[in-house]
């Protein structure tokens, strides 16, 4: 399934003690995107929405912006993201996946088992229309059952538009 998301991410720049000359750490201080699910049971009914939000305050900044070439300047930004995905009206989505549930009317809340790694190759920061690629499939689990994968995000290309 393909869903177009809109929203944003805010980061705070911190010193990177491991490489203070060529890189900085990025602390995620706000991350929220949402998108409409395609389909639904009728032409009048949409398929619900998916919202992705950061799990918690990013206390240990793992995201990184590093200078990879001085002239012309080139950067690599690595975003390490743990998030919660909430699917409103998951009934149609579950039916298409062949899952029967008595709770199909309740929002489905999933969380990342391990952080997602999004990498962008940049010529400037903040980025302006640059494409970031997911480096690893992201397993999603129920918050109270972290050992059972419910869904996996295989691709998550992200176009970042700047401030």
Tab-separated table of C-alpha atoms in Angstrom:
chain	number	residue	atom	x	y	z
A	1	UNK	CA	0.000	0.000	0.000
A	2	UNK	CA	1.212	3.496	-0.764
A	3	UNK	CA	0.268	6.550	1.313
A	4	UNK	CA	1.304	10.182	0.809
A	5	UNK	CA	2.217	11.831	4.100
A	6	UNK	CA	2.445	15.535	4.913
A	7	UNK	CA	3.833	17.086	8.033
A	8	UNK	CA	7.156	17.974	9.494
A	9	UNK	CA	10.088	17.326	11.706
A	10	UNK	CA	11.937	19.769	13.933
A	11	UNK	CA	15.450	19.182	15.172
A	12	UNK	CA	17.774	20.944	17.567
A	13	UNK	CA	21.457	21.062	16.696
A	14	UNK	CA	23.869	19.815	19.372
A	15	UNK	CA	27.648	19.501	19.439
A	16	UNK	CA	28.943	16.120	18.328
A	17	UNK	CA	31.729	15.342	20.827
A	18	UNK	CA	32.940	12.482	18.583
A	19	UNK	CA	33.610	14.789	15.578
A	20	UNK	CA	32.940	18.448	16.466
A	21	UNK	CA	34.686	19.856	13.347
A	22	UNK	CA	32.840	17.946	10.610
A	23	UNK	CA	29.497	17.019	12.136
A	24	UNK	CA	26.711	17.888	14.563
A	25	UNK	CA	24.175	15.788	16.421
A	26	UNK	CA	20.506	16.413	15.722
A	27	UNK	CA	17.935	16.040	18.491
A	28	UNK	CA	14.363	15.452	17.261
A	29	UNK	CA	12.103	17.895	19.124
A	30	UNK	CA	8.965	17.493	17.009
A	31	UNK	CA	8.003	14.899	14.410
A	32	UNK	CA	4.484	14.409	13.072
A	33	UNK	CA	3.188	13.431	9.628
A	34	UNK	CA	-0.193	12.118	8.523
A	35	UNK	CA	-1.815	10.752	5.392
A	36	UNK	CA	-5.131	9.506	4.099
A	37	UNK	CA	-5.508	5.789	3.505
A	38	UNK	CA	-6.694	4.963	-0.014
A	39	UNK	CA	-10.035	3.282	-0.583
A	40	UNK	CA	-12.709	2.488	1.893
A	41	UNK	CA	-15.918	0.521	1.565
A	42	UNK	CA	-17.783	3.057	-0.589
A	43	UNK	CA	-17.144	6.097	-2.754
A	44	UNK	CA	-18.238	8.381	0.100
A	45	UNK	CA	-16.079	6.809	2.764
A	46	UNK	CA	-12.342	7.207	2.922
A	47	UNK	CA	-10.047	4.534	4.206
A	48	UNK	CA	-9.112	6.414	7.381
A	49	UNK	CA	-5.865	8.129	8.278
A	50	UNK	CA	-2.373	7.157	9.384
A	51	UNK	CA	-0.463	9.430	11.751
A	52	UNK	CA	3.215	9.020	12.552
A	53	UNK	CA	4.587	10.830	15.627
A	54	UNK	CA	7.823	10.593	17.540
A	55	UNK	CA	7.605	8.183	20.474
A	56	UNK	CA	9.108	10.370	23.133
A	57	UNK	CA	11.493	13.229	23.698
A	58	UNK	CA	14.805	12.523	21.958
A	59	UNK	CA	17.041	12.529	25.041
A	60	UNK	CA	20.006	10.796	23.387
A	61	UNK	CA	20.524	12.543	20.040
A	62	UNK	CA	21.536	9.834	17.563
A	63	UNK	CA	20.681	11.676	14.338
A	64	UNK	CA	23.656	13.217	12.594
A	65	UNK	CA	24.550	15.831	9.997
A	66	UNK	CA	28.066	15.478	8.681
A	67	UNK	CA	30.193	17.243	6.107
A	68	UNK	CA	31.335	14.690	3.528
A	69	UNK	CA	33.002	17.075	1.038
A	70	UNK	CA	34.286	20.613	1.565
A	71	UNK	CA	34.128	22.054	-1.941
A	72	UNK	CA	31.549	22.096	-3.272
A	73	UNK	CA	29.956	21.384	0.102
A	74	UNK	CA	28.204	18.034	0.453
A	75	UNK	CA	26.515	16.667	3.539
A	76	UNK	CA	24.974	13.446	4.713
A	77	UNK	CA	22.072	13.587	7.126
A	78	UNK	CA	21.170	10.440	9.026
A	79	UNK	CA	17.845	10.605	10.840
A	80	UNK	CA	17.322	7.975	13.550
A	81	UNK	CA	13.588	7.881	14.236
A	82	UNK	CA	11.537	5.932	16.750
A	83	UNK	CA	7.848	6.596	16.256
A	84	UNK	CA	4.277	5.571	16.915
A	85	UNK	CA	1.933	4.917	14.003
A	86	UNK	CA	-1.792	5.323	14.643
A	87	UNK	CA	-4.224	3.986	12.037
A	88	UNK	CA	-7.734	5.394	12.445
A	89	UNK	CA	-10.523	3.239	11.010
A	90	UNK	CA	-8.264	0.239	10.361
A	91	UNK	CA	-11.157	-2.080	9.373
A	92	UNK	CA	-10.766	-1.817	5.589
A	93	UNK	CA	-6.993	-2.092	5.832
A	94	UNK	CA	-7.255	-5.194	8.028
A	95	UNK	CA	-9.790	-6.808	5.654
A	96	UNK	CA	-7.480	-6.219	2.677
A	97	UNK	CA	-4.683	-7.885	4.656
A	98	UNK	CA	-6.943	-10.868	5.390
A	99	UNK	CA	-7.170	-10.108	9.106
A	100	UNK	CA	-10.476	-10.437	10.929
A	101	UNK	CA	-10.802	-8.463	14.140
A	102	UNK	CA	-13.640	-7.543	16.450
A	103	UNK	CA	-11.728	-4.345	17.232
A	104	UNK	CA	-11.487	-3.159	13.599
A	105	UNK	CA	-13.345	0.049	14.498
A	106	UNK	CA	-10.787	1.072	17.142
A	107	UNK	CA	-7.601	2.933	16.188
A	108	UNK	CA	-4.656	0.579	15.707
A	109	UNK	CA	-1.519	1.848	17.476
A	110	UNK	CA	1.861	0.423	16.475
A	111	UNK	CA	5.390	1.425	17.411
A	112	UNK	CA	8.813	0.866	15.881
A	113	UNK	CA	10.614	-2.226	17.146
A	114	UNK	CA	13.952	-0.625	16.200
A	115	UNK	CA	14.501	2.943	14.971
A	116	UNK	CA	14.088	3.819	11.309
A	117	UNK	CA	17.216	5.138	9.569
A	118	UNK	CA	16.549	7.766	6.890
A	119	UNK	CA	19.580	9.025	4.955
A	120	UNK	CA	19.766	12.072	2.713
A	121	UNK	CA	22.689	13.290	0.580
A	122	UNK	CA	22.554	17.092	0.694
A	123	UNK	CA	24.205	20.118	-0.886
A	124	UNK	CA	22.820	22.459	1.778
A	125	UNK	CA	21.196	22.472	5.188
A	126	UNK	CA	18.342	22.866	5.841
A	127	UNK	CA	17.455	20.665	2.868
A	128	UNK	CA	15.297	21.991	0.039
A	129	UNK	CA	13.468	19.263	-1.807
A	130	UNK	CA	16.065	16.575	-1.082
A	131	UNK	CA	15.106	12.904	-1.090
A	132	UNK	CA	15.863	10.696	1.911
A	133	UNK	CA	15.834	6.908	1.661
A	134	UNK	CA	15.008	4.316	4.283
A	135	UNK	CA	18.125	2.250	5.039
A	136	UNK	CA	16.450	-0.656	6.803
A	137	UNK	CA	12.977	-2.227	6.816
A	138	UNK	CA	11.100	-0.997	9.884
A	139	UNK	CA	9.149	-3.556	11.897
A	140	UNK	CA	6.070	-2.249	13.693
A	141	UNK	CA	4.797	-3.922	16.846
A	142	UNK	CA	2.019	-3.445	19.369
A	143	UNK	CA	3.322	-1.399	22.325
A	144	UNK	CA	2.449	-4.189	24.774
A	145	UNK	CA	3.821	-7.013	22.547
A	146	UNK	CA	7.261	-5.928	21.259
A	147	UNK	CA	8.183	-9.447	20.087
A	148	UNK	CA	5.423	-9.832	17.473
A	149	UNK	CA	5.810	-7.901	14.223
A	150	UNK	CA	2.414	-6.698	12.986
A	151	UNK	CA	3.578	-4.790	9.890
A	152	UNK	CA	6.818	-3.808	8.144
A	153	UNK	CA	7.626	-0.604	6.290
A	154	UNK	CA	9.775	-1.633	3.325
A	155	UNK	CA	10.141	1.747	1.612
A	156	UNK	CA	9.668	5.230	2.955
A	157	UNK	CA	11.114	7.792	0.539
A	158	UNK	CA	10.880	11.232	2.136
A	159	UNK	CA	11.153	14.539	0.324
A	160	UNK	CA	12.306	17.228	2.731
A	161	UNK	CA	11.480	20.809	1.850
A	162	UNK	CA	13.426	23.019	4.258
A	163	UNK	CA	12.197	25.364	6.969
